[in-house]
Coordinates of C-alpha atoms in Angstrom, one line a residue:
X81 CA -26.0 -6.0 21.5
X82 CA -24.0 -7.2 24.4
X83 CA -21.2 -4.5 25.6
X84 CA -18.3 -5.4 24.5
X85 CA -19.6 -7.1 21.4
X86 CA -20.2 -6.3 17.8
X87 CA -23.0 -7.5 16.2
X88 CA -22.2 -8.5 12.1
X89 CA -23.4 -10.3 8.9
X90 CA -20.8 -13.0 8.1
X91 CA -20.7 -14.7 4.2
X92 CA -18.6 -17.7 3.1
X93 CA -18.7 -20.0 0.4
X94 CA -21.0 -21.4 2.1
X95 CA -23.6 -21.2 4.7
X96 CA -22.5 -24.0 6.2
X97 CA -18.6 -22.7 6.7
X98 CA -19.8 -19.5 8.0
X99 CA -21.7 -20.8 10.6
X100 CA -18.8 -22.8 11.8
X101 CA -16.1 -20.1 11.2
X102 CA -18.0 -18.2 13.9
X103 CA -18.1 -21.1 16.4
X104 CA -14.9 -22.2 16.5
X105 CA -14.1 -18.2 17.0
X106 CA -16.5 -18.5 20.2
X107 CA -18.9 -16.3 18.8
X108 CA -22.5 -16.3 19.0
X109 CA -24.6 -17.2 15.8
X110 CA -27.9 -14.7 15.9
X111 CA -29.7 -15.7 12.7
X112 CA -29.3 -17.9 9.5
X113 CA -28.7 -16.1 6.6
X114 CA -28.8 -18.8 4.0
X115 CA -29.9 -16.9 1.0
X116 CA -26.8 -15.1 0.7
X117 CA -24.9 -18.1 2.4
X118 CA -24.1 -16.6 5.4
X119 CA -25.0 -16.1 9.3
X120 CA -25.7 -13.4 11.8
X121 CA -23.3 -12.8 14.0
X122 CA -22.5 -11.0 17.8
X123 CA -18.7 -11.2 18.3
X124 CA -15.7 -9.5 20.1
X125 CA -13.0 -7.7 18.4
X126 CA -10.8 -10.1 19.4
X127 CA -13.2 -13.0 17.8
X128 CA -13.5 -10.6 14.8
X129 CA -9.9 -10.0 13.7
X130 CA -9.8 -14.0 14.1
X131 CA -12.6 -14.8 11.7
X132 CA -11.5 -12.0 9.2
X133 CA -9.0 -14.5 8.6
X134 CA -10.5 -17.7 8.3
X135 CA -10.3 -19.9 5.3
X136 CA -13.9 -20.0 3.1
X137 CA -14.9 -16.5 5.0
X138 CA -16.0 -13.8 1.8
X139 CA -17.4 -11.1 3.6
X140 CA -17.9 -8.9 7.2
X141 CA -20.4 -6.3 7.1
X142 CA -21.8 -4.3 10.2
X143 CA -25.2 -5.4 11.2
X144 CA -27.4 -2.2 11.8
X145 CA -30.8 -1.7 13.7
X146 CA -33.9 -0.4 11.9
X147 CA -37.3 0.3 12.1
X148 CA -39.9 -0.7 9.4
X149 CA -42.2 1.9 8.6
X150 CA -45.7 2.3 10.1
X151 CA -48.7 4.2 12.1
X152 CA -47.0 4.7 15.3
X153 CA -45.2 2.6 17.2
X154 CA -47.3 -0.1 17.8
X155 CA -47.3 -0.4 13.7
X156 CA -43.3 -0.7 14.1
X157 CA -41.2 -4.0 14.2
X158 CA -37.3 -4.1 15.4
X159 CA -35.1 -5.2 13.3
X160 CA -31.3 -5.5 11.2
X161 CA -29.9 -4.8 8.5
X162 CA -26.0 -5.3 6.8
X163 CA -24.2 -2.0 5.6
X164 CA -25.0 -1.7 2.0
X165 CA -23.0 -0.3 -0.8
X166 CA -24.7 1.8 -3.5
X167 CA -23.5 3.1 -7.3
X168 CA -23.3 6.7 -7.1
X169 CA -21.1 7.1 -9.9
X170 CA -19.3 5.9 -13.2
X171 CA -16.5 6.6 -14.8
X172 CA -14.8 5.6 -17.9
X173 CA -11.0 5.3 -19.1
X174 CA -9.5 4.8 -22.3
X175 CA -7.7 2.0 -21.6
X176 CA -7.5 -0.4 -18.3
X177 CA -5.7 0.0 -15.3
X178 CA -3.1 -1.9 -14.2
X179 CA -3.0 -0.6 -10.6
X180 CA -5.8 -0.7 -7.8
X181 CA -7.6 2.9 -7.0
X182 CA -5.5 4.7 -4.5
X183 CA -7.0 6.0 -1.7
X184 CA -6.8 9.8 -0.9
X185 CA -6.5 11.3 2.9
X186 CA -9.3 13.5 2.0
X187 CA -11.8 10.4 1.3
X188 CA -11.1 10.6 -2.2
X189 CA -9.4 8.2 -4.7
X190 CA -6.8 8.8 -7.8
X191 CA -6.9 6.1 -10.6
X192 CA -4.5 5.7 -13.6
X193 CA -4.9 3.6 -16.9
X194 CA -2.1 1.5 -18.3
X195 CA -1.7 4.4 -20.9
X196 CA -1.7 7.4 -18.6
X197 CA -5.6 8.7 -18.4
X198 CA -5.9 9.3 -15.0
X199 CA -8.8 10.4 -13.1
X200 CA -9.6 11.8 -9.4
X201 CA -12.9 11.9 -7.8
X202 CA -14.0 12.9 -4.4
X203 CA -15.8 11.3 -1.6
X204 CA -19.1 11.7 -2.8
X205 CA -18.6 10.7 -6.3
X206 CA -18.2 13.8 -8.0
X207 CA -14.8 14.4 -10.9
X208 CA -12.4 16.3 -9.6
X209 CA -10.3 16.2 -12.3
X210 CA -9.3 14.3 -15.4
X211 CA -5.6 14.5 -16.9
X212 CA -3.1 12.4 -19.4
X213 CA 0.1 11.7 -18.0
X214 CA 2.8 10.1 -21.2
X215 CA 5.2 7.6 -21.4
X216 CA 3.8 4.5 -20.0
X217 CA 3.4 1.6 -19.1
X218 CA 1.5 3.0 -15.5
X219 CA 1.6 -0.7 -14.2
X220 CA 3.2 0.5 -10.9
X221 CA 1.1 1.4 -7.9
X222 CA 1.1 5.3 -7.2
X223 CA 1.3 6.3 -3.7
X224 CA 0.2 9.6 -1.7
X225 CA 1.3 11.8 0.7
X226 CA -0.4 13.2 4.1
X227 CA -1.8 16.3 2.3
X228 CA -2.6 14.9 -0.6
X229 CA 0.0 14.7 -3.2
X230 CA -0.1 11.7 -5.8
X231 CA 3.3 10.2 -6.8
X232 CA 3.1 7.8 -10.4
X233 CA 6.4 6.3 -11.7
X234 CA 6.7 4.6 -15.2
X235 CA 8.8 2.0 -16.5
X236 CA 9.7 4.5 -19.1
X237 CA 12.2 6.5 -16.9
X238 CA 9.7 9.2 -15.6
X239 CA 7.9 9.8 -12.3
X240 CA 5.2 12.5 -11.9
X241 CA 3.9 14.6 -9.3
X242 CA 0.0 15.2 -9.1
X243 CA -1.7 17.5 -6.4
X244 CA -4.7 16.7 -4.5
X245 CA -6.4 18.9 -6.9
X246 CA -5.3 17.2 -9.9
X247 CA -3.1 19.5 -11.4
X248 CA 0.6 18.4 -12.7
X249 CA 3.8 19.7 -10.2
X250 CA 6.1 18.0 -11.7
X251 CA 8.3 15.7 -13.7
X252 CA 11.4 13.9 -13.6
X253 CA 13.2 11.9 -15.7
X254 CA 15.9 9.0 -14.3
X255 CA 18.6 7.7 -15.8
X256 CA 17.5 4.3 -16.4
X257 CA 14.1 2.3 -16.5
X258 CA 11.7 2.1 -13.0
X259 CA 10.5 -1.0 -11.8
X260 CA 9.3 -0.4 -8.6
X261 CA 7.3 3.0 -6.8
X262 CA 8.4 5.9 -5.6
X263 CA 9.3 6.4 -1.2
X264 CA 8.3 9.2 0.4
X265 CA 9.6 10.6 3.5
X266 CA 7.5 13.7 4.8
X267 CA 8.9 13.6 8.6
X268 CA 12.6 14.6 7.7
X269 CA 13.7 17.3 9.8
X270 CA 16.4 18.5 7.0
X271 CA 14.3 18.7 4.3
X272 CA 11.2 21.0 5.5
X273 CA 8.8 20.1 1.7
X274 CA 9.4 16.3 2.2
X275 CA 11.4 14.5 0.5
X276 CA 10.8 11.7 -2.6
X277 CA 13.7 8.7 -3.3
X278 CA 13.3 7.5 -7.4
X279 CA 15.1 4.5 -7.4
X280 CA 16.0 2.7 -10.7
X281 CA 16.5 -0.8 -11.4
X282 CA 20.1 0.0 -11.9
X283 CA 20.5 1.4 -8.2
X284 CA 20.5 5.0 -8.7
X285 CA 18.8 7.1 -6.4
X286 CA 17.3 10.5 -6.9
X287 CA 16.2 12.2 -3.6
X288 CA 13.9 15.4 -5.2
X289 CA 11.7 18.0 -3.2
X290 CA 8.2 16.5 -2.5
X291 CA 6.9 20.0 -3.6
X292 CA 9.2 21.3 -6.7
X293 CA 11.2 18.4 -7.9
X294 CA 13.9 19.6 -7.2
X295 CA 16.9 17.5 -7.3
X296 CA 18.7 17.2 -3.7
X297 CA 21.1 14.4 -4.1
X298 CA 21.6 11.4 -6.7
X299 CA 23.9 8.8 -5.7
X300 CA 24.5 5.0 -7.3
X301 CA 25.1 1.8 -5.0
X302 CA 27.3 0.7 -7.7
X303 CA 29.8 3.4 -6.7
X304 CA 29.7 2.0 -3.5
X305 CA 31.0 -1.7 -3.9
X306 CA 33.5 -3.2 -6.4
X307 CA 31.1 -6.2 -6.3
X308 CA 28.3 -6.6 -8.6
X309 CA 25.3 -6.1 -6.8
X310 CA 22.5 -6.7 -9.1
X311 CA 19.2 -5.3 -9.9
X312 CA 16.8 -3.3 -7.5
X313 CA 13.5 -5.2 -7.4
X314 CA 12.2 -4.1 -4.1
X315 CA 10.8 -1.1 -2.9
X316 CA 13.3 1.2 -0.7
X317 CA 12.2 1.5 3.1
X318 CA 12.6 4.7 5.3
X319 CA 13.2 3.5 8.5
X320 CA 13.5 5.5 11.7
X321 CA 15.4 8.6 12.0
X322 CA 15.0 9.1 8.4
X323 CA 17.1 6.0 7.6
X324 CA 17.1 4.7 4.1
X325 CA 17.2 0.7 3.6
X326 CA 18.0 -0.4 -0.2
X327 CA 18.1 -4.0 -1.4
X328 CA 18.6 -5.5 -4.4
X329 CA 18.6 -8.8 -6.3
X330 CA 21.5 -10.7 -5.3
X331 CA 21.0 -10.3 -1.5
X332 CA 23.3 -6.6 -0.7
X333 CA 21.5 -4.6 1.3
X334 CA 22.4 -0.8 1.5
X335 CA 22.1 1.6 4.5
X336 CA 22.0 5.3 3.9
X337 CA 21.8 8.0 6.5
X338 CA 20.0 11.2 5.0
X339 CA 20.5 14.2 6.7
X340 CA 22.1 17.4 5.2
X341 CA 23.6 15.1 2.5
X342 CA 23.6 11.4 1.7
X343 CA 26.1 9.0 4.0
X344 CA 26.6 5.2 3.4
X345 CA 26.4 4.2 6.8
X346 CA 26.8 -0.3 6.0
X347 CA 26.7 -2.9 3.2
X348 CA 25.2 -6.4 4.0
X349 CA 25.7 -9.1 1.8
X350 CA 23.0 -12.1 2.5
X351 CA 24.2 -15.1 1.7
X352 CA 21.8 -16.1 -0.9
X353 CA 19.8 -14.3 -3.9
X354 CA 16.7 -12.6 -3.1
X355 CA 13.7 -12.8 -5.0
X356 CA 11.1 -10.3 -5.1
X357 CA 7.1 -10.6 -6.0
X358 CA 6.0 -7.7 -8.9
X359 CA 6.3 -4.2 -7.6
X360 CA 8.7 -5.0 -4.6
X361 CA 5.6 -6.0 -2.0
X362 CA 6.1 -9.0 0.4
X363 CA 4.4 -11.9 0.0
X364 CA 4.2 -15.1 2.0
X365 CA 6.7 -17.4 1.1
X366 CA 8.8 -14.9 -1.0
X367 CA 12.1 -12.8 0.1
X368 CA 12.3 -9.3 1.1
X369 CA 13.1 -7.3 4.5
X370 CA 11.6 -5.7 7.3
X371 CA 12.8 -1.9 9.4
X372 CA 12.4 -2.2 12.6
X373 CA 14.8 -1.6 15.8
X374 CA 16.3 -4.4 14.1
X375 CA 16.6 -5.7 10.1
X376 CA 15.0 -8.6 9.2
X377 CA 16.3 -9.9 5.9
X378 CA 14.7 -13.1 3.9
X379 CA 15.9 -15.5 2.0
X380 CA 14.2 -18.4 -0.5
X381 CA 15.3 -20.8 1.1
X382 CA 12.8 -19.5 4.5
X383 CA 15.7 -18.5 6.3
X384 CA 16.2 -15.1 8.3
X385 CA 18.5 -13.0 9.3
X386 CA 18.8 -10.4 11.8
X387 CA 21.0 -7.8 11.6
X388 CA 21.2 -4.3 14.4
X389 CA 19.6 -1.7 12.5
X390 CA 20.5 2.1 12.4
X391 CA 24.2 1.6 13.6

């Protein structure tokens, strides 16, 4: 392998596309793979993060150096082989999921069906743990903390707090029906156990101990504006210093400084209505914003606008 270069196995939908994928990338084609329609490949990173995404390409797998077995080394022949994946465990739910596996910090990964089962195994395989969480739907993506701890919200009200072990911490209950996931903030100076925003469709948010559940603040945005600012759809962002961004439906977008307590530091109003893809997550072509030194809102219409941020 050349230094500098990374030698890989590179599938399309076609043997034919792969081939010329790497080309027009500058790479260097090492072998023809045709049986599983691909090519062997020796590539920069640069040329690799541009092929990854390339039109017809299916798949990018490491291309590793063996030895065949033999008598010594004269009975030995040089050559490759692709990383490949191996079954080395199955599990079963009562009902399906409705959410992709969530990765765990610790290697491991945290599953819920649409009814509640949920199950967590570790790196190797092995169960962890099995539990039933209640009140479903669970067709909202969980997320996890740094050390471990699995948040799941419901579009029945409740949000649930699982350990890395498995066990239950907690439960809340909010006022009205959840739409989107929970937003976790674990870098707040003021709030040493992290810190958890529940945010309801309705635009009440519940900031609760990452640890207990504790409740430290609730506030509504509709206390906040004698205009009607619609429905939350996308997920809350923490920006820096702890900054929280909320948007809803109909284009207001809410800045809230939490410290000690909860402070409304602006109101934006965009000019037109947002629309948000299922569970809050940008897409291409659809409307949401962006925290970064400055706000990026979105609209339908392709427009943007940029606002200063953390004023």
């Amino acid at each position: 392998m050349v230094a500098n270069h990374v030698d890989v196995i590179v599938t399309a939908v076609t043997t034919e596309v792969a081939t010329q994928a790497v080309l027009d990338v500058g790479g260097e084609i090492t072998s023809e793979l045709w049986l599983i329609k691909g090519v062997g490949a020796t590539l920069t990173p640069d040329q690799l993060a541009t092929l990854s995404q390339m039109p017809g390409i299916t798949s990018i797998t490491s291309n590793k150096s063996i030895w065949t077995t033999g008598n010594g080394d004269q009975q030995r022949h040089y050559g490759w082989m692709s990383n490949r994946r191996r079954t080395i465990s199955n599990y079963g739910l009562g009902d399906r999921p409705k959410t992709p596996a969530l990765a765990l910090p610790d290697g491991g990964a945290f599953v819920v069906a649409e009814k509640g089962e949920a199950i967590l195994v570790n790196a190797d395989g092995s169960q962890r743990a099995q539990l039933q969480l209640t009140k479903g739907p669970f067709d909202i993506p969980p997320v996890v903390t740094q050390n471990g701890i699995i948040l799941v919200t419901t579009a029945d009200k409740h949000a649930y707090a699982v350990s890395a072990e498995g066990s239950l911490l907690w439960t809340f209950i909010s006022s009205k029906r959840l739409k989107i996931g929970p937003v976790i903030d674990e870098d707040n100076p003021f709030y040493p156990d992290g810190i958890v925003y529940i945010t309801n469709e309705d635009g009440t948010i519940d900031a609760l101990n990452l640890v207990t559940g504790d409740s430290y603040w609730t506030i509504s945005i509709r206390d906040l504006t004698t205009a009607k600012p619609g429905k939350v759809r996308g997920t809350p962002v923490v920006g820096p210093n702890n900054i929280l961004y909320v948007v809803t439906e109909k284009g207001f977008l809410f800045s809230f400084n939490a410290q000690e307590t909860v402070e409304l530091n602006w109101i934006f109003e965009a000019q037109d209505t947002l629309v948000f893809p299922k569970f809050g997550q940008y897409q291409a072509r659809k409307a949401g914003f962006y925290a970064c030194e400055s706000l990026i809102a979105s609209y339908p219409t392709g427009k943007w606008a940029v606002t200063e941020a953390f004023l």
